[in-house]
Amino acid sequence: MAQVSVTVNGKTHTANVEPRLLLVHFLREQLNLTGTHIGCDTSQCGACTVLVDGRSAKSCTIFAVQADGSEITTIEGLARDGRLHPLQEGFWEEHGLQCGYCTPGMIMSAVDLLNEHPSPTEREIRDGIDGNFCRCTGYEHIVNAIQYAANKR
Amino acid sequence: MAASLVLPKLVGQRIKRREDPRLIQGRATYVDDIKVVGMQHLAFVRSDIAHGRILSIDTSAADAMDGVEAVFTGAQIAELLAPMPILTPFPSPDHRAVAVDIVRYVGEPVAVVVTADRYVARDAADAIVVDYEQLPAVVDPEQAMTGTPVVIHADFADNLALPFLPGGTGVAADFTVDDTVVDQAFADAEVVVSQRMVNQRLAPTPIETRGVLAHFEPGKGTMTIWSSTQNPHTLRTFIATMTGLGQDQVRAIAPEVGGAFGAKINIYPEEYVAAALSKRLGLPIKWIEDRSEAFVATTHGRDIIGYVDIAARRDGTVVGLKLRLIADIGAYNMLLTAAIPTLTMQMASATYDIPAIRATLTEVFTNKTPTAAYRGAGRPEATYFVERAMDMLARELEMDPADLRRKNFITPDQFPYTTQMGAVYDSGDYGKALDLALQNAGWADLKKQRDAARAKGRLVGLGLSMYVEVCGVGPSSSFPSGGWEYAQVTIERDGRISATTGASPHGQGNETTFAQMLADQFGVPLEHITIHHGDTGVVKQGIGTFGSRSQAVGGTALHLAGGKVKVKMAKFAAALIEAHEDDLVFEDGMISVKGSPESGKSFADVAKYAYVPVPLPKGLDPGLSEEAFFEPANNTYPFGCHISMLEIDRETGEPTLLRLVAVDDAGHLINPLIVDGQIHGGLAQGIGQAMIEEFRYSEDGQPVTGSFMDYAIPRAADFPRFELDNTVTPTPVNPLGAKGVGEAGTLGSTPCVVAAAVDALSEFGVKHIDMMLRPEKLWRIIHGGQP
C-alpha cells in the first residue's frame, strides 16, 4: 500500500491505496465521486477526463499514486456556489448531450480547450475534443455548446 | 382568483431537456455508481479461441486466492440455469450462459469468479487455466453454408440457422413459392442490374458498456436487479423465469443508461449469471463489462450479404426486384437475433411501387459474436441494398438519380399501401421530401460544382438516397413480447402530476417530451410534472424503448391515460363549480367554464377536492389516477431523403464528407430540438458505417478490431455540419400523428455516402464499392485496381 494525498474539488484527501489503483477508481470507489465515468480500457474514449493541476487528463491512465500532491477537479466541482459553469450551461442550452455518459469527460476536456483557445474556431473545437467519444449526438450540438460557453466568457 | 398565468403550448417547441441538470453535473446514477452493502464483484473467464472443446478447467489457483468468494465453471452454472431463452419461433441450438463442453466464439464465457474486490476479480479470472482442443473455425458465412471446414452445431447441417425463408410476390401463407410473376417481370425487362453487396458487421458501442447488479434478499425471497437495459420489464420476465421466481418477486431497474442503440434489448448471459449467483450465494453481485469485453460479449449488428437484381424498362420504370439475403448471425441465437434480418425482407419495396418482388433469407452460424439489433435493425440493410441498386440503375440508364426515384415512388394517393412484402405503409409523401432535399442541397448547382471540381482534377461525388423505415413497433402480432405500451397518470393531492411510462429512455429525452404533452393536456406548468420510468417496482407494466417506438406507442399510451384522468377530474371540477363537465376547459393552471375564466377553480383545488371529496359527487370514486395500455393497429413508416457530397484525395484515397443534407418526415414532432439530436446521432452512425466502421475477424476467428485502437467510431472532426429539414406527414395509426425518429439517420445516410464515393470515382469505371470506404480500397480503385 502507498499513501496518496490529493486535493479534489478543493478538499484534501489522504488515503492508503494499492499502487496499481487507477485514479478513476480512486475517485469513483473511494471518494464516491461517480460523475467521472469509464468508457474504455485503452485511453481512447475520454469519459474519465478530469483536470489534474488545471490540465485535462484521462484518469483511467493515471495511477492514484501518480496524482499524489496534485489538485484535481472533477465534474462535481465545476459548478460554483450553485451556479453552473458556462460549459455546463452551454451543454444544457444547446442539447449537447443525450445519454449523458460521455458528458462529464467531454465538459472537462472542453474546459481545458477553452483555457487554451478562449475563442476557438469550429475546427479547433472539433480537433480539440478528438480524445472524447460521443456515440449519441453526432457532435454538432456539442460543438454548439462549446461555442456557447466561449461566447459567454 | 390567483393572478392569471398564461402558459404557452409546449408540444412542438424546442424545449431544453429536464434530464440535463443531473447529467451535466455528474449527479446521475448509472449502474456502476450503485453500491449495496456486502456487494461482490463478478468476472468472467472468456474463450480466447473461436472454436474448441474444453478439455479441462483448473480453478485451483483462483480458489486459493485471498478474497475469492466462489468460482463456478460452465458445468456448475448449468446446474443453476436452464439454456438461454429466445423469443423467435425458429429452431435454435442449445445455448448455455456459460459454455459447458464447446466454445464457439472468442468471448464466450467459460467460467466465473465472485470476489469482494473488483481488482481481485480480474486477478482470479486470470488465474484460471482452461485447456482446449482447438477445432476448425469458420467466419465467412458463404463458406459456412458449405458445411466446411466445420459444422458448428451438430443438428444444424451446413451451419444453416434458418435455411430458407421466402417472401414477396407469389409466396403463400404456408411459404410455398410461385415464381411466375417475378420471372415474367425479369423476362420482360429491358435492363437488369445485379450486384452482390456486403452490409458489414458493426459493434454498437454505447459509451457506457453493459453492467448489472443483482440483489437477492434471502429473507424476503425477492430479487432486485439493476441493469443497463432498454427494457426492464422484459428483463424482469426472463430473470424471474430463469431463477425460478415469480414476476411479482423480481424488481428490475434500468437506472441512468449510457446509450444502447439496440444492443441493450437482449437479455444476456451475464444478467442471468449475476441473478442466479446472487440467489445461490445470498449476496448482492455486480458485473461491469470492460470495453475489451464489450467488443466480443455484446451483440454485434448488421453483417448481411445481399444479392440484388433490379429489373426495369429503359424509361426507368422498375418492374421487378430480387433480393437474396445471407445473414451471418454469429455463433448463437440471442433473444431476437433471428428476427432482425426478417425486417430487411419486410422493407424490400423501399419507397417504390414495385409490382414483383422476390426476397429470400438464409441465416447462417459462424464462429463470431452473435448479432442482434443495432440502430435501424434490418431496415438500414434493406435501404442500403435497394438504394444502391437504384443508384446503379440510374447510372446504367444515365438518368438523374432523383428522377429515377421519383418515377417509381408510391404516390400519396396510394396510401395505405400494401407492398409485395406484405407491409402496409401508413402514410407518405415521398416526392415532397425529395423535392425539399433537392432544393436545400441546391441539386442542380451542386452538380455544376461537382463538375467544375472534376474539371480541375478533383474527385468529387454526389449521392442521394430515399428511405422508409418501419417504426412504432407493435402491434403485438409483430413483436413476441407484446407490441403495446403502458402508462399511468396520477394527479397528486397538491395538483402536481406524476406519470409512469413503460418506455425506458436512455438518451431520448422522454422525461421532457412526455412532460410537454401532459403540460398541454392539463394546462399546467411543465415544472409541475414528473415522468417516472425504468423501474418495474414503479411502472406496473411496459415493453421498453427500441424500434423508434417510445413516442408513437409510449407517448400515445400516456396521452390516453391522461385523457382518462382528465375526464374524471372534469367531473370533480364540474361538481365544485356547479357547471357541466363538457363546458370546462383546462388552461393556465385553472379549470373553468369556457369563455368565463373567473368561474374557475385552480387545478390544485380540484385535485385536493378529489382526494377529500366532501361531498362525494354521485357516481364518482375518490382519487385521480388512471392507466392505459395502447396497442397500435399498425407500425408507422417514417421516411426521408438524404443527399451527400464527398471528395476523395487522389493521392491518398482518403474520403472527406463535405455536405450532408437530410430531410426527414417523422410525422408530428413533440420537441424539434430533441428530434434534431436524434437525427444527428443516427447520421453519425450511418456515416460511420459507410466510412470508417467495420468489425473484422481473422480467418481463424480472432477479432482484429477488438478495441477502440482498432475499431473506429466517429469523432467530432469526421463530420461537416449537418443540414436538416423536415416535412410533416402525420400517421393515422395513433392520435398524436407521431411516427418515430430514433433510427432514421442511419437509413438514408449510409447508401447516399457510398453513392457519392462511387460517383467521385466514376471516371475509373467503378459501379459499386462495398463499405467501409477505407482509403486503401479507394486508392486501389484510383490506381487501376478493383475495390
Short mmCIF file of N, CA and C in Angstrom, two decimals, chain B residues 43 62 96 101 107 115 140 142 150 160 215 232 234 238 327 383 479 510 524 599 656 661 664-665 683 686 693:
data_model
loop_
_atom_site.label_atom_id
_atom_site.label_comp_id
_atom_site.label_asym_id
_atom_site.label_seq_id
_atom_site.Cartn_x
_atom_site.Cartn_y
_atom_site.Cartn_z
N ALA B 43 -16.56 -11.63 -12.28
CA ALA B 43 -15.74 -11.51 -13.50
C ALA B 43 -15.84 -12.82 -14.29
N ALA B 62 -7.21 -19.85 -8.43
CA ALA B 62 -8.24 -18.85 -8.11
C ALA B 62 -8.93 -19.18 -6.79
N ARG B 96 -25.83 -22.27 -23.62
CA ARG B 96 -25.67 -22.11 -22.19
C ARG B 96 -25.07 -20.74 -21.87
N ASP B 101 -19.17 -27.64 -22.80
CA ASP B 101 -18.17 -28.51 -23.44
C ASP B 101 -17.41 -27.81 -24.56
N GLY B 107 -14.71 -14.84 -26.74
CA GLY B 107 -15.50 -14.02 -25.84
C GLY B 107 -16.60 -14.79 -25.14
N THR B 115 -15.82 -12.19 -6.20
CA THR B 115 -14.86 -11.72 -5.20
C THR B 115 -15.37 -10.42 -4.58
N ASP B 140 -16.58 -16.88 -42.57
CA ASP B 140 -17.24 -16.38 -43.79
C ASP B 140 -18.57 -17.13 -43.94
N GLU B 142 -20.67 -17.54 -46.33
CA GLU B 142 -20.88 -18.32 -47.56
C GLU B 142 -20.02 -19.57 -47.56
N VAL B 150 -16.22 -26.89 -41.01
CA VAL B 150 -16.74 -27.40 -39.74
C VAL B 150 -18.24 -27.11 -39.64
N LEU B 160 -26.75 -23.93 -41.18
CA LEU B 160 -27.94 -23.13 -41.51
C LEU B 160 -28.83 -22.99 -40.28
N HIS B 215 -29.45 -8.34 -6.68
CA HIS B 215 -29.51 -8.38 -5.23
C HIS B 215 -30.70 -9.23 -4.79
N PRO B 232 -36.57 -2.95 -19.03
CA PRO B 232 -36.56 -3.60 -17.71
C PRO B 232 -37.70 -4.59 -17.50
N THR B 234 -39.04 -6.63 -19.72
CA THR B 234 -38.64 -7.89 -20.35
C THR B 234 -37.56 -8.57 -19.51
N PHE B 238 -37.71 -12.45 -17.84
CA PHE B 238 -36.75 -13.54 -18.08
C PHE B 238 -35.94 -13.87 -16.84
N ALA B 327 -27.61 -13.85 -43.95
CA ALA B 327 -27.27 -13.14 -42.71
C ALA B 327 -26.33 -14.00 -41.88
N THR B 383 -32.65 -0.62 -46.93
CA THR B 383 -32.48 0.66 -47.60
C THR B 383 -31.19 0.66 -48.42
N PHE B 479 -44.48 -8.31 -32.50
CA PHE B 479 -43.37 -8.36 -31.54
C PHE B 479 -43.69 -9.39 -30.47
N ASN B 510 -37.42 11.46 -23.02
CA ASN B 510 -38.86 11.34 -22.80
C ASN B 510 -39.34 12.01 -21.51
N VAL B 524 -51.09 22.90 -17.36
CA VAL B 524 -50.30 23.17 -16.15
C VAL B 524 -48.84 23.40 -16.54
N SER B 599 -64.94 32.02 -13.50
CA SER B 599 -65.77 30.98 -12.88
C SER B 599 -64.92 29.84 -12.32
N THR B 656 -13.45 12.57 -47.74
CA THR B 656 -13.92 13.60 -46.80
C THR B 656 -15.36 13.93 -47.14
N VAL B 661 -27.11 16.62 -46.45
CA VAL B 661 -28.41 17.29 -46.39
C VAL B 661 -29.47 16.23 -46.10
N ASP B 664 -36.20 14.68 -43.21
CA ASP B 664 -36.83 13.53 -42.56
C ASP B 664 -38.28 13.86 -42.25
N ASP B 665 -39.12 12.84 -42.36
CA ASP B 665 -40.54 13.01 -42.06
C ASP B 665 -40.94 11.96 -41.04
N LEU B 683 -27.34 9.96 -38.10
CA LEU B 683 -26.47 10.26 -39.24
C LEU B 683 -25.04 9.86 -38.92
N GLY B 686 -24.74 6.18 -39.23
CA GLY B 686 -24.87 5.75 -40.62
C GLY B 686 -23.64 6.11 -41.44
N GLU B 693 -16.38 2.34 -40.01
CA GLU B 693 -16.59 1.27 -39.04
C GLU B 693 -16.67 -0.10 -39.70
#
